[in-house]
Amino acid sequence: MLKLTVVSTPKTVQDQELWGKTAIAVDVLRATSTIVAAFEAGCSECYPANTLEEARAMRRTLGEGTLLGGERHGLPPDDFDLGNSPREYTKARLNGRLLVFVTTNGTLAIRRTGRSRHGLVASLANARAVALEAMRLRRDIVVICAGTQDRFSLEDTIGAGAIVDSLLKQGQKLALTDLATAASDLFTQHANKLPELLRRSVHGQTLIRLGFEADLARCAQLNVSEVVPVYYGTSIRPQLP
Ligand code: MLT
């Protein structure tokens, strides 16, 4: 039996709780959804940064041709090539390119997975694919929800629930923590109305105010990608089945 823990924000998990495990970062709105979109569009490697300055320095090191993407307050900084909308991450822009990526909450969650044995990146789009990979790895699992400004978020909890759901449907026996059980129940109850749930979330409301309503429908798409992004400590690369 695998133990599956869900934590509501990166700050609510200690490094020791990640050691030797598979950690999965989830930021449905929108960072991990956008990373999956980037790999679907042919991005070769993504470097998650903690701060804008670190992201700019990484781009300088990686050189011309490296794209800089991400957001502060939902919008791309002036000198960035791309924001944090998955709809911007098209083949025409991303194919074969390196990407440096920084967001307020999502990239911090991804970096925390670096303390585990295996770090994976999940959204609703690739929840099942990531769950299957986590099952194959046969280690206890910690799902790190990015949350919003260090607080619980509905959309990431639903994303965690989608992973639990896929594992259970595969017949995987799981010992769930209480938040994992709550996430699983929330997902089961809302699986056929995910866009509506994302619209009701606090960050969903913020994105609608900023003019990104179409991103909510995109980020609500379930199991439409087989891409499994793996964080290797410095960069994320896609592992295709
Ligand atoms: C984040 O990492 O905080 C989010 O992805 C923000 C956003 O939706 O732009």
Short mmCIF file of C-alpha atoms and ligand atoms in Angstrom, two decimals, residues 27 29-31 71 74 84 103-106 203 207, ligand 1:
data_model
loop_
_atom_site.label_atom_id
_atom_site.label_comp_id
_atom_site.label_asym_id
_atom_site.label_seq_id
_atom_site.Cartn_x
_atom_site.Cartn_y
_atom_site.Cartn_z
CA ASP A 27 -0.87 24.57 -9.75
CA LEU A 29 -4.39 28.00 -12.25
CA ARG A 30 -2.11 28.26 -14.03
CA ALA A 31 1.61 27.43 -13.75
CA GLU A 71 3.92 36.35 -14.20
CA GLY A 74 -1.10 37.40 -13.13
CA ASN A 84 1.40 32.54 -17.71
CA THR A 103 5.36 32.40 -11.24
CA THR A 104 4.20 33.56 -7.83
CA ASN A 105 3.26 30.18 -6.36
CA GLY A 106 3.60 27.43 -8.94
CA HIS A 203 -7.84 32.81 -8.07
CA LEU A 207 -8.08 35.73 -13.50
C1 MLT B 1 1.00 31.21 -9.64
O1 MLT B 1 2.00 30.51 -9.79
O2 MLT B 1 0.83 31.91 -8.65
C2 MLT B 1 -0.11 31.23 -10.68
O3 MLT B 1 0.20 30.36 -11.71
C3 MLT B 1 -0.45 32.63 -11.02
C4 MLT B 1 -1.21 32.86 -12.31
O4 MLT B 1 -2.27 32.28 -12.51
O5 MLT B 1 -0.74 33.62 -13.16
#
